[in-house]
Amino acid sequence: MGTFCSVIKFENLQELKRLCHWGPIIALGVIAICSTMAMIDSVLWYWPLHTTGGSVNFIMLINWTVMILYNYFNAMFIGPGFVPLGWKPENSQDNMYLQYCKVCQAYKAPRSHHCRKCNRCVMKMDHHCPWINNCCGYQNHASFTLFLLLAPLGCIHAAFIFVMTMYTQLYNRLSFGWNTVKIDMSAARRDPLPIIPFGLAAFAATLFALGLALGTTIAVGMLFFIQMKIILRNKTSIESWIEEKAKDRIQYYQLDEVFVFPYDMGSRWKNFKQVFTWSGVPEGDGLAWPIREGCHQYSLTIEQLKQKADKRIRSVRYRVIEDYSGACCPLNKGIKTFFTSPCTEEPRIRLQRGEFILATRGLRYWLYGDKILDDAFVEGVSRIRGWFPRNCVEKCPCDVETDQAPEGEKKNR
């Protein structure tokens, strides 16, 4: 009930403007088409309501729709939680460990990052999702992940209804050479015949809905798998990239240290409980976090400050080894690259072999950064910013990168 009240008590009606965006319009459209067609097909042509199985099937369809929409709107309207404007740590000495956000006029709390779309510092920011037109973070991470789980499950159920509806309606009309297929259709026989015949329009609508359901199952299912991986490690997509750059910094300078991610509780179950709770409210306040033994509360932010001070680490230099057209989901770059394309409004960069890229963050199969347009490697030159496939680039050799290392480090190497 508390969650429901937090949904209907908007700070102001401006929150409703989140629905006026291509992401929610497409997402809600897919949900509406799949759920409506599944109910129509089930009631009219596949499994009548006067049977026990038909009634249970219809209730399950309604249940999927309600749960999907509930978690979807929770993720959208509850939001990720924002760092209070003007926030600063209670102990003023901790200011030295934190970055200051000029836009929010506040220090960035541990695990928080500034979102240019929301124009606020987001607590435990994972990413800005265009499908909910909001960030995924501390408060809505659980609802967002449950939506990613329920949507494929509901689409699988709907796809089964679509397939069985077309099969039962076309079985006695067309011959597909399925003489060896033995499926009991007694539960789906209609006597008397349905009021509305299963015509060409109904077949086309069902086939279209089947395509949407299967596509959603694959795409959203992949996103759910990715989210569960980082949840079980108690990380976010941004923190995974920070950790990767930390290991690169240690390896490059040959430092005698090991970076330990401070928020991994050492147990997948403990990490899971950091996001999912029985009350529906995540643990903590989004500003201070439990840390593993031997780590500092600001270990991650200290690492960020090190990377920010290090020009080489702040943006890792890559050389383009394969052309890329700038397509959102490139089919010719591998099946994993195709299905893990970042769900964001940020653009893609068109690449040509021999160009240089400065990557500032990334995912397993994608990187985000700036393309250098000038030949000279100088800070402040004109660049094009966006995403590109990781398998189209390679890290520049050490002899090229050494020029960017501080003088003291060159001597040490």
Coordinates of N, CA and C in Angstrom, one line a residue, residues 23-24 26-32 64-76 127 129-133 136 140-155 216-217 219-221 223-225 227-228 231 276 343:
G23 N 9.8 6.2 -25.8 CA 10.1 5.0 -25.1 C 8.9 4.4 -24.4
P24 N 8.2 5.2 -23.5 CA 7.0 4.6 -22.8 C 5.9 4.4 -23.8
I26 N 6.1 3.3 -27.0 CA 6.4 2.0 -27.6 C 6.2 0.9 -26.6
A27 N 6.8 1.0 -25.4 CA 6.7 -0.1 -24.4 C 5.2 -0.4 -24.0
L28 N 4.4 0.7 -23.7 CA 3.0 0.5 -23.4 C 2.2 0.0 -24.6
G29 N 2.6 0.4 -25.8 CA 1.9 -0.1 -27.0 C 2.1 -1.6 -27.2
V30 N 3.4 -2.1 -27.0 CA 3.7 -3.5 -27.1 C 2.9 -4.3 -26.0
I31 N 2.9 -3.8 -24.8 CA 2.1 -4.5 -23.7 C 0.7 -4.5 -24.0
A32 N 0.1 -3.4 -24.5 CA -1.3 -3.4 -24.9 C -1.7 -4.3 -26.0
W64 N -0.7 -11.4 -15.4 CA 0.6 -10.9 -16.1 C 0.5 -9.5 -16.4
T65 N -0.6 -9.0 -17.0 CA -0.7 -7.6 -17.4 C -0.6 -6.7 -16.3
V66 N -1.4 -7.0 -15.2 CA -1.4 -6.1 -14.0 C 0.0 -6.0 -13.4
M67 N 0.7 -7.2 -13.2 CA 2.0 -7.2 -12.5 C 3.0 -6.4 -13.4
I68 N 3.0 -6.6 -14.7 CA 3.9 -6.0 -15.6 C 3.7 -4.4 -15.5
L69 N 2.5 -4.0 -15.6 CA 2.2 -2.6 -15.6 C 2.5 -2.0 -14.2
Y70 N 2.2 -2.7 -13.2 CA 2.5 -2.2 -11.8 C 4.0 -1.9 -11.6
N71 N 4.8 -2.9 -12.0 CA 6.3 -2.7 -11.8 C 6.8 -1.7 -12.8
Y72 N 6.2 -1.6 -14.0 CA 6.7 -0.6 -15.0 C 6.4 0.8 -14.5
F73 N 5.2 1.1 -14.0 CA 4.9 2.4 -13.5 C 5.6 2.7 -12.2
N74 N 5.9 1.7 -11.4 CA 6.7 1.9 -10.2 C 8.1 2.4 -10.6
A75 N 8.7 1.7 -11.6 CA 10.0 2.1 -12.0 C 10.1 3.5 -12.6
M76 N 9.0 3.8 -13.3 CA 8.9 5.1 -14.0 C 8.7 6.3 -13.0
H127 N 21.8 3.4 -15.1 CA 21.8 3.9 -16.5 C 20.5 4.7 -16.6
C129 N 17.2 4.9 -18.7 CA 16.5 4.0 -19.5 C 15.5 4.7 -20.3
P130 N 15.5 4.8 -21.7 CA 14.5 5.5 -22.5 C 13.2 4.8 -22.4
W131 N 13.1 3.5 -22.1 CA 11.8 2.8 -22.1 C 10.9 3.2 -20.9
I132 N 11.5 3.7 -19.8 CA 10.7 4.2 -18.7 C 10.9 5.7 -18.6
N133 N 11.7 6.3 -19.5 CA 12.0 7.7 -19.6 C 12.5 8.2 -18.2
C136 N 17.5 4.4 -13.9 CA 17.4 3.2 -13.1 C 18.4 3.3 -12.0
N140 N 14.3 2.4 -7.6 CA 13.5 1.6 -8.6 C 14.2 0.5 -9.2
H141 N 15.4 0.1 -8.7 CA 16.1 -1.0 -9.3 C 15.4 -2.3 -9.2
A142 N 14.7 -2.5 -8.1 CA 14.0 -3.8 -7.9 C 12.8 -3.8 -8.8
S143 N 12.0 -2.7 -8.9 CA 10.8 -2.7 -9.8 C 11.2 -2.8 -11.2
F144 N 12.3 -2.2 -11.6 CA 12.8 -2.3 -13.0 C 13.2 -3.7 -13.4
T145 N 13.9 -4.4 -12.5 CA 14.3 -5.7 -12.7 C 13.1 -6.7 -12.7
L146 N 12.2 -6.5 -11.9 CA 11.0 -7.3 -11.9 C 10.2 -7.2 -13.2
F147 N 10.1 -5.9 -13.7 CA 9.5 -5.7 -15.0 C 10.2 -6.5 -16.1
L148 N 11.6 -6.5 -16.0 CA 12.4 -7.2 -17.0 C 12.1 -8.7 -16.9
L149 N 11.8 -9.2 -15.7 CA 11.5 -10.6 -15.6 C 10.1 -10.9 -16.0
L150 N 9.1 -10.2 -15.6 CA 7.7 -10.5 -15.9 C 7.3 -10.3 -17.3
A151 N 7.9 -9.3 -18.0 CA 7.6 -9.0 -19.4 C 7.8 -10.2 -20.3
P152 N 9.0 -10.8 -20.2 CA 9.3 -12.0 -21.0 C 8.4 -13.2 -20.6
L153 N 8.1 -13.4 -19.3 CA 7.2 -14.5 -18.9 C 5.8 -14.3 -19.5
G154 N 5.3 -13.1 -19.4 CA 4.0 -12.8 -19.9 C 3.9 -13.0 -21.4
C155 N 5.0 -12.6 -22.1 CA 5.1 -12.7 -23.6 C 5.2 -14.2 -24.0
T216 N 10.1 -9.3 -27.9 CA 10.2 -8.8 -26.5 C 10.8 -9.8 -25.6
T217 N 10.4 -11.1 -25.8 CA 11.0 -12.1 -24.9 C 12.5 -12.2 -25.0
A219 N 14.7 -9.8 -26.4 CA 15.4 -8.5 -26.1 C 15.3 -8.2 -24.6
V220 N 14.1 -8.3 -24.0 CA 14.0 -7.9 -22.6 C 14.6 -9.0 -21.7
G221 N 14.5 -10.3 -22.2 CA 15.2 -11.4 -21.4 C 16.7 -11.2 -21.3
L223 N 18.2 -8.3 -21.3 CA 18.4 -7.2 -20.4 C 18.2 -7.7 -18.9
F224 N 17.3 -8.6 -18.7 CA 17.1 -9.1 -17.3 C 18.3 -9.9 -16.9
F225 N 18.9 -10.7 -17.8 CA 20.1 -11.5 -17.5 C 21.3 -10.5 -17.2
Q227 N 21.0 -7.4 -15.9 CA 20.8 -6.8 -14.7 C 21.0 -7.7 -13.5
M228 N 20.6 -9.0 -13.6 CA 20.8 -10.0 -12.5 C 22.3 -10.2 -12.3
I231 N 23.5 -7.2 -10.3 CA 22.8 -7.2 -8.9 C 23.5 -8.3 -8.0
F276 N 16.5 -6.4 -3.4 CA 15.2 -7.0 -3.2 C 14.9 -7.3 -1.7
C343 N 20.5 0.3 -24.5 CA 19.2 0.9 -24.5 C 19.2 2.3 -24.0

